Coordinates of N, CA and C in Angstrom, one line a residue:
M138 N 33.1 11.6 -0.8 CA 32.3 11.0 -1.9 C 30.8 11.4 -1.6
T139 N 30.2 11.8 -2.7 CA 28.8 12.2 -2.5 C 27.8 11.1 -2.7
K140 N 26.7 11.1 -2.1 CA 25.7 10.1 -2.2 C 24.9 10.3 -3.5
L141 N 24.8 9.3 -4.3 CA 24.1 9.4 -5.6 C 22.6 8.9 -5.3
T142 N 21.7 9.8 -5.6 CA 20.3 9.5 -5.4 C 19.6 9.4 -6.8
L143 N 18.4 8.8 -6.8 CA 17.6 8.7 -8.0 C 17.4 10.0 -8.7
G144 N 17.1 11.0 -7.8 CA 16.8 12.4 -8.4 C 18.0 13.1 -9.0
S145 N 19.2 12.6 -8.5 CA 20.4 13.3 -9.0 C 21.1 12.6 -10.1
H146 N 20.7 11.4 -10.4 CA 21.4 10.6 -11.5 C 21.0 11.2 -12.8
P147 N 22.1 11.4 -13.7 CA 21.8 12.2 -14.9 C 20.9 11.5 -16.0
Y148 N 20.7 10.1 -15.9 CA 19.9 9.4 -16.8 C 18.5 9.1 -16.3
L149 N 18.2 9.4 -15.1 CA 16.9 9.2 -14.5 C 16.2 10.5 -14.2
L150 N 15.5 11.0 -15.2 CA 14.9 12.3 -15.0 C 13.5 12.1 -14.5
G151 N 13.1 12.9 -13.5 CA 11.8 12.9 -13.0 C 11.5 11.8 -12.0
F152 N 12.5 11.1 -11.5 CA 12.3 10.0 -10.5 C 12.4 10.5 -9.1
D153 N 12.5 11.8 -8.8 CA 12.7 12.2 -7.4 C 11.4 11.9 -6.6
Q154 N 10.2 11.9 -7.2 CA 9.0 11.5 -6.5 C 9.1 10.0 -6.1
L155 N 9.6 9.2 -6.9 CA 9.8 7.8 -6.5 C 10.7 7.6 -5.3
E156 N 11.8 8.4 -5.3 CA 12.7 8.4 -4.2 C 12.0 8.8 -2.9
R157 N 11.2 9.9 -3.0 CA 10.4 10.3 -1.8 C 9.4 9.2 -1.3
L158 N 8.8 8.6 -2.2 CA 7.9 7.5 -1.9 C 8.6 6.4 -1.1
L159 N 9.8 6.0 -1.6 CA 10.6 4.9 -1.0 C 11.0 5.3 0.4
E160 N 11.4 6.6 0.6 CA 11.8 7.1 1.9 C 10.7 7.1 2.9
R161 N 9.5 7.6 2.4 CA 8.3 7.7 3.2 C 7.9 6.3 3.7
N162 N 7.9 5.3 2.7 CA 7.5 4.0 3.1 C 8.4 3.3 4.1
A163 N 9.7 3.6 4.0 CA 10.7 3.1 4.9 C 10.5 3.6 6.3
K164 N 10.0 4.8 6.4 CA 9.7 5.5 7.7 C 8.3 5.2 8.2
S165 N 7.5 4.6 7.5 CA 6.0 4.5 7.8 C 5.8 3.6 9.0
G166 N 6.8 2.8 9.5 CA 6.6 2.1 10.7 C 5.7 0.8 10.5
N167 N 5.8 0.2 9.3 CA 5.1 -1.0 9.1 C 5.7 -2.1 9.9
E168 N 5.1 -2.4 11.0 CA 5.6 -3.5 11.9 C 5.2 -4.8 11.3
G169 N 5.2 -5.8 12.1 CA 4.8 -7.1 11.7 C 3.3 -7.4 11.9
Y170 N 2.5 -6.4 12.3 CA 1.1 -6.6 12.6 C 0.2 -5.7 11.7
P171 N -0.8 -6.2 11.1 CA -1.1 -7.6 11.0 C -0.3 -8.3 9.9
P172 N -0.2 -9.6 10.0 CA 0.6 -10.3 9.0 C -0.2 -10.2 7.7
F173 N 0.5 -10.3 6.5 CA -0.1 -10.2 5.2 C 0.6 -11.0 4.2
N174 N -0.1 -11.3 3.1 CA 0.4 -12.0 1.9 C 0.2 -11.0 0.7
I175 N 1.1 -11.1 -0.2 CA 0.9 -10.5 -1.5 C 1.0 -11.6 -2.6
E176 N 0.0 -11.8 -3.4 CA 0.1 -12.8 -4.4 C -0.2 -12.2 -5.8
Q177 N 0.4 -12.8 -6.8 CA 0.1 -12.4 -8.1 C -1.0 -13.3 -8.6
T178 N -2.2 -12.8 -9.0 CA -3.3 -13.7 -9.4 C -3.4 -13.8 -10.9
S179 N -2.8 -12.9 -11.6 CA -2.6 -13.1 -13.1 C -1.5 -12.2 -13.5
Q180 N -1.2 -12.1 -14.8 CA -0.1 -11.3 -15.3 C -0.2 -9.8 -14.9
N181 N -1.5 -9.3 -14.8 CA -1.7 -7.9 -14.5 C -2.5 -7.7 -13.2
S182 N -2.6 -8.7 -12.3 CA -3.4 -8.4 -11.1 C -2.8 -9.1 -9.9
Y183 N -3.0 -8.5 -8.8 CA -2.4 -8.9 -7.5 C -3.5 -8.9 -6.4
R184 N -3.2 -9.6 -5.3 CA -4.1 -9.6 -4.2 C -3.3 -9.5 -2.9
I185 N -3.7 -8.5 -2.1 CA -3.1 -8.3 -0.8 C -4.1 -8.9 0.2
T186 N -3.6 -9.8 1.1 CA -4.5 -10.4 2.1 C -3.9 -10.1 3.5
L187 N -4.7 -9.5 4.3 CA -4.3 -9.2 5.7 C -5.1 -10.1 6.7
A188 N -4.4 -10.6 7.7 CA -5.1 -11.4 8.7 C -5.7 -10.4 9.8
V189 N -7.0 -10.2 9.7 CA -7.6 -9.2 10.6 C -8.7 -9.8 11.5
A190 N -8.4 -11.0 12.1 CA -9.3 -11.6 13.0 C -9.7 -10.7 14.1
G191 N -11.0 -10.7 14.4 CA -11.5 -9.8 15.5 C -11.9 -8.4 15.0
F192 N -11.6 -8.1 13.8 CA -12.0 -6.8 13.2 C -13.3 -7.0 12.4
A193 N -14.2 -6.1 12.6 CA -15.4 -6.1 11.8 C -15.2 -5.1 10.6
E194 N -16.0 -5.2 9.6 CA -15.9 -4.4 8.4 C -15.8 -2.9 8.8
G195 N -16.7 -2.5 9.8 CA -16.7 -1.1 10.2 C -15.5 -0.7 11.0
D196 N -14.6 -1.6 11.4 CA -13.4 -1.2 12.1 C -12.3 -1.0 11.1
L197 N -12.5 -1.2 9.9 CA -11.4 -1.1 8.9 C -11.7 0.0 7.9
S198 N -10.6 0.7 7.4 CA -10.7 1.6 6.4 C -9.6 1.4 5.4
I199 N -10.0 1.6 4.1 CA -9.0 1.4 3.0 C -9.1 2.7 2.2
T200 N -7.9 3.4 2.0 CA -7.8 4.6 1.2 C -6.6 4.5 0.3
V201 N -6.6 5.3 -0.7 CA -5.5 5.5 -1.6 C -5.1 7.0 -1.4
E202 N -3.8 7.2 -0.9 CA -3.4 8.5 -0.6 C -2.0 8.7 -1.3
D203 N -1.9 9.6 -2.3 CA -0.6 9.9 -2.9 C 0.2 8.7 -3.3
Q204 N -0.5 7.8 -4.1 CA 0.1 6.6 -4.7 C 0.4 5.6 -3.6
Q205 N -0.3 5.6 -2.5 CA -0.1 4.6 -1.5 C -1.5 4.0 -1.1
L206 N -1.5 2.7 -1.0 CA -2.7 2.1 -0.5 C -2.5 2.0 1.0
V207 N -3.4 2.6 1.8 CA -3.3 2.6 3.2 C -4.5 1.9 3.8
I208 N -4.2 0.9 4.6 CA -5.3 0.1 5.3 C -5.1 0.3 6.8
R209 N -6.2 0.7 7.4 CA -6.2 1.0 8.8 C -7.2 0.2 9.6
G210 N -6.9 -0.2 10.8 CA -7.8 -0.9 11.6 C -7.9 -0.4 13.0
R211 N -9.1 -0.2 13.5 CA -9.2 0.3 14.9 C -10.4 -0.4 15.5
Q212 N -10.1 -1.3 16.5 CA -11.2 -2.0 17.2 C -11.7 -1.1 18.3
R213 N -13.0 -1.2 18.5 CA -13.6 -0.6 19.7 C -13.4 -1.5 20.9
D214 N -12.9 -0.9 22.0 CA -12.6 -1.6 23.2 C -13.9 -1.7 24.0
E215 N -14.5 -2.9 23.9 CA -15.8 -3.1 24.6 C -15.6 -3.8 25.9
A216 N -14.5 -3.5 26.6 CA -14.2 -4.2 27.9 C -14.8 -3.6 29.1
E217 N -15.5 -2.5 28.9 CA -16.2 -1.8 30.1 C -17.2 -2.8 30.7
G218 N -17.0 -2.9 32.0 CA -18.0 -3.7 32.8 C -17.7 -5.2 32.7
R219 N -16.6 -5.6 32.0 CA -16.2 -7.0 31.9 C -15.0 -7.2 32.8
V220 N -14.9 -8.4 33.4 CA -13.8 -8.7 34.2 C -13.0 -9.9 33.5
F221 N -11.8 -9.6 33.1 CA -11.0 -10.6 32.4 C -10.0 -11.3 33.5
L222 N -10.0 -12.6 33.5 CA -9.0 -13.3 34.3 C -7.7 -13.4 33.5
H223 N -7.8 -13.4 32.2 CA -6.6 -13.3 31.4 C -7.0 -12.6 30.1
R224 N -6.2 -11.6 29.7 CA -6.5 -10.9 28.4 C -5.4 -11.0 27.5
G225 N -5.4 -12.0 26.6 CA -4.3 -12.2 25.6 C -4.7 -11.7 24.2
I226 N -6.0 -11.3 24.0 CA -6.4 -10.8 22.8 C -6.6 -9.3 23.0
A227 N -5.7 -8.5 22.5 CA -5.8 -7.0 22.7 C -6.5 -6.4 21.6
A228 N -7.3 -5.3 21.9 CA -7.9 -4.5 20.9 C -6.8 -3.5 20.5
R229 N -6.3 -3.8 19.3 CA -5.1 -3.1 18.8 C -5.4 -2.4 17.5
Q230 N -4.8 -1.2 17.3 CA -5.0 -0.6 16.0 C -3.8 -0.8 15.2
F231 N -4.0 -0.6 13.9 CA -2.8 -0.8 12.9 C -3.0 0.1 11.7
Q232 N -1.9 0.3 11.0 CA -1.9 1.0 9.7 C -0.8 0.3 8.9
R233 N -1.2 -0.2 7.7 CA -0.4 -0.8 6.7 C -0.4 0.0 5.5
S234 N 0.8 0.3 4.9 CA 0.9 1.1 3.7 C 1.6 0.3 2.6
F235 N 1.1 0.4 1.4 CA 1.7 -0.2 0.3 C 1.9 0.8 -0.8
V236 N 3.1 1.0 -1.3 CA 3.3 2.0 -2.4 C 2.8 1.4 -3.7
L237 N 2.0 2.1 -4.5 CA 1.5 1.7 -5.7 C 2.2 2.3 -6.9
A238 N 2.6 1.5 -7.9 CA 3.2 2.0 -9.1 C 2.2 2.7 -9.9
D239 N 2.7 3.5 -10.9 CA 1.8 4.2 -11.8 C 1.0 3.1 -12.6
G240 N -0.3 3.3 -12.7 CA -1.1 2.4 -13.5 C -1.7 1.3 -12.7
V241 N -1.4 1.2 -11.4 CA -2.0 0.2 -10.5 C -3.2 0.8 -9.9
E242 N -4.4 0.1 -10.1 CA -5.6 0.5 -9.5 C -6.1 -0.4 -8.5
V243 N -6.8 0.1 -7.4 CA -7.3 -0.7 -6.4 C -8.7 -1.1 -6.8
G244 N -9.0 -2.4 -6.7 CA -10.3 -2.9 -7.1 C -11.2 -3.1 -5.8
E245 N -11.8 -4.3 -5.7 CA -12.7 -4.5 -4.5 C -11.9 -5.0 -3.3
A246 N -12.5 -4.9 -2.2 CA -12.0 -5.5 -0.9 C -13.1 -6.4 -0.4
V247 N -12.7 -7.6 0.1 CA -13.6 -8.6 0.6 C -13.1 -9.1 1.9
M248 N -14.0 -9.2 2.9 CA -13.7 -9.8 4.2 C -14.2 -11.3 4.1
E249 N -13.4 -12.2 4.5 CA -13.7 -13.6 4.5 C -12.9 -14.4 5.5
N250 N -13.7 -15.0 6.5 CA -13.0 -15.8 7.5 C -11.9 -15.1 8.2
G251 N -12.0 -13.9 8.6 CA -11.0 -13.2 9.3 C -9.9 -12.7 8.4
L252 N -10.0 -12.8 7.1 CA -9.0 -12.3 6.2 C -9.6 -11.2 5.3
L253 N -8.8 -10.1 5.2 CA -9.2 -9.0 4.3 C -8.5 -9.1 3.0
H254 N -9.2 -9.3 1.9 CA -8.6 -9.4 0.6 C -8.8 -8.1 -0.2
V255 N -7.7 -7.5 -0.7 CA -7.8 -6.3 -1.5 C -7.1 -6.6 -2.9
D256 N -8.0 -6.5 -3.9 CA -7.5 -6.8 -5.3 C -7.0 -5.5 -6.0
L257 N -5.9 -5.7 -6.7 CA -5.2 -4.7 -7.5 C -5.0 -5.1 -8.9
T258 N -5.1 -4.2 -9.8 CA -4.9 -4.5 -11.2 C -4.0 -3.4 -11.8
R259 N -3.1 -3.9 -12.7 CA -2.2 -3.0 -13.4 C -2.8 -2.7 -14.8
V260 N -3.1 -1.5 -15.1 CA -3.7 -1.1 -16.3 C -2.5 -0.8 -17.3
Q261 N -2.6 -1.5 -18.5 CA -1.5 -1.4 -19.4 C -1.7 -0.1 -20.3
P262 N -0.8 0.9 -20.2 CA -1.0 2.1 -21.0 C -0.7 1.8 -22.4
E263 N -1.3 2.6 -23.3 CA -1.1 2.5 -24.7 C 0.3 3.0 -25.0
T264 N 1.0 2.4 -25.9 CA 2.3 2.9 -26.3 C 2.2 4.1 -27.2
V265 N 2.8 5.2 -26.8 CA 2.7 6.4 -27.6 C 4.1 6.8 -28.1
V266 N 4.2 7.0 -29.4 CA 5.4 7.4 -30.0 C 5.2 8.9 -30.4
Q267 N 6.1 9.7 -29.9 CA 6.0 11.1 -30.2 C 7.2 11.6 -31.0
T268 N 7.0 12.2 -32.1 CA 8.1 12.7 -32.9 C 8.3 14.2 -32.6
I269 N 9.5 14.6 -32.3 CA 9.9 16.0 -31.9 C 10.5 16.6 -33.1
N270 N 10.0 17.7 -33.6 CA 10.6 18.4 -34.8 C 11.7 19.2 -34.3
I271 N 12.8 19.3 -35.1 CA 14.0 20.1 -34.8 C 13.9 21.3 -35.7
R272 N 14.0 22.5 -35.0 CA 14.0 23.7 -35.8 C 15.4 24.3 -35.8
K273 N 15.6 25.1 -36.8 CA 16.9 25.8 -36.9 C 16.9 26.9 -36.0
G274 N 18.1 27.1 -35.3 CA 18.3 28.1 -34.3 C 18.9 29.3 -34.9

């Protein structure tokens, strides 16, 4: 029995890119750090909130790469010359990726009380009806 994929299904034309995005996101290694929430703030807007306590704005970067929102954090280890009796707060880097659907745009990002909020909006495309003429062969 052959595996049926989105790109090979006869009624789903042009969805091979979506399949590649799903596979890449599954392999991206999104662990449980940092924890995050995704909330719908209106019918066409969303907010992703990441718990980034200990990170400064300069330690974070937000990019959109090939229909993916990528949020990276890299803390500077300022432990030189310091003696820790216990070190339970590690300077840890992370990368979180979120696949964006067509028409989803990234708005502003705000740092507030150790939380990074990233706002997204879905732009509603205009409905276009195209008539195809049939010519005689």
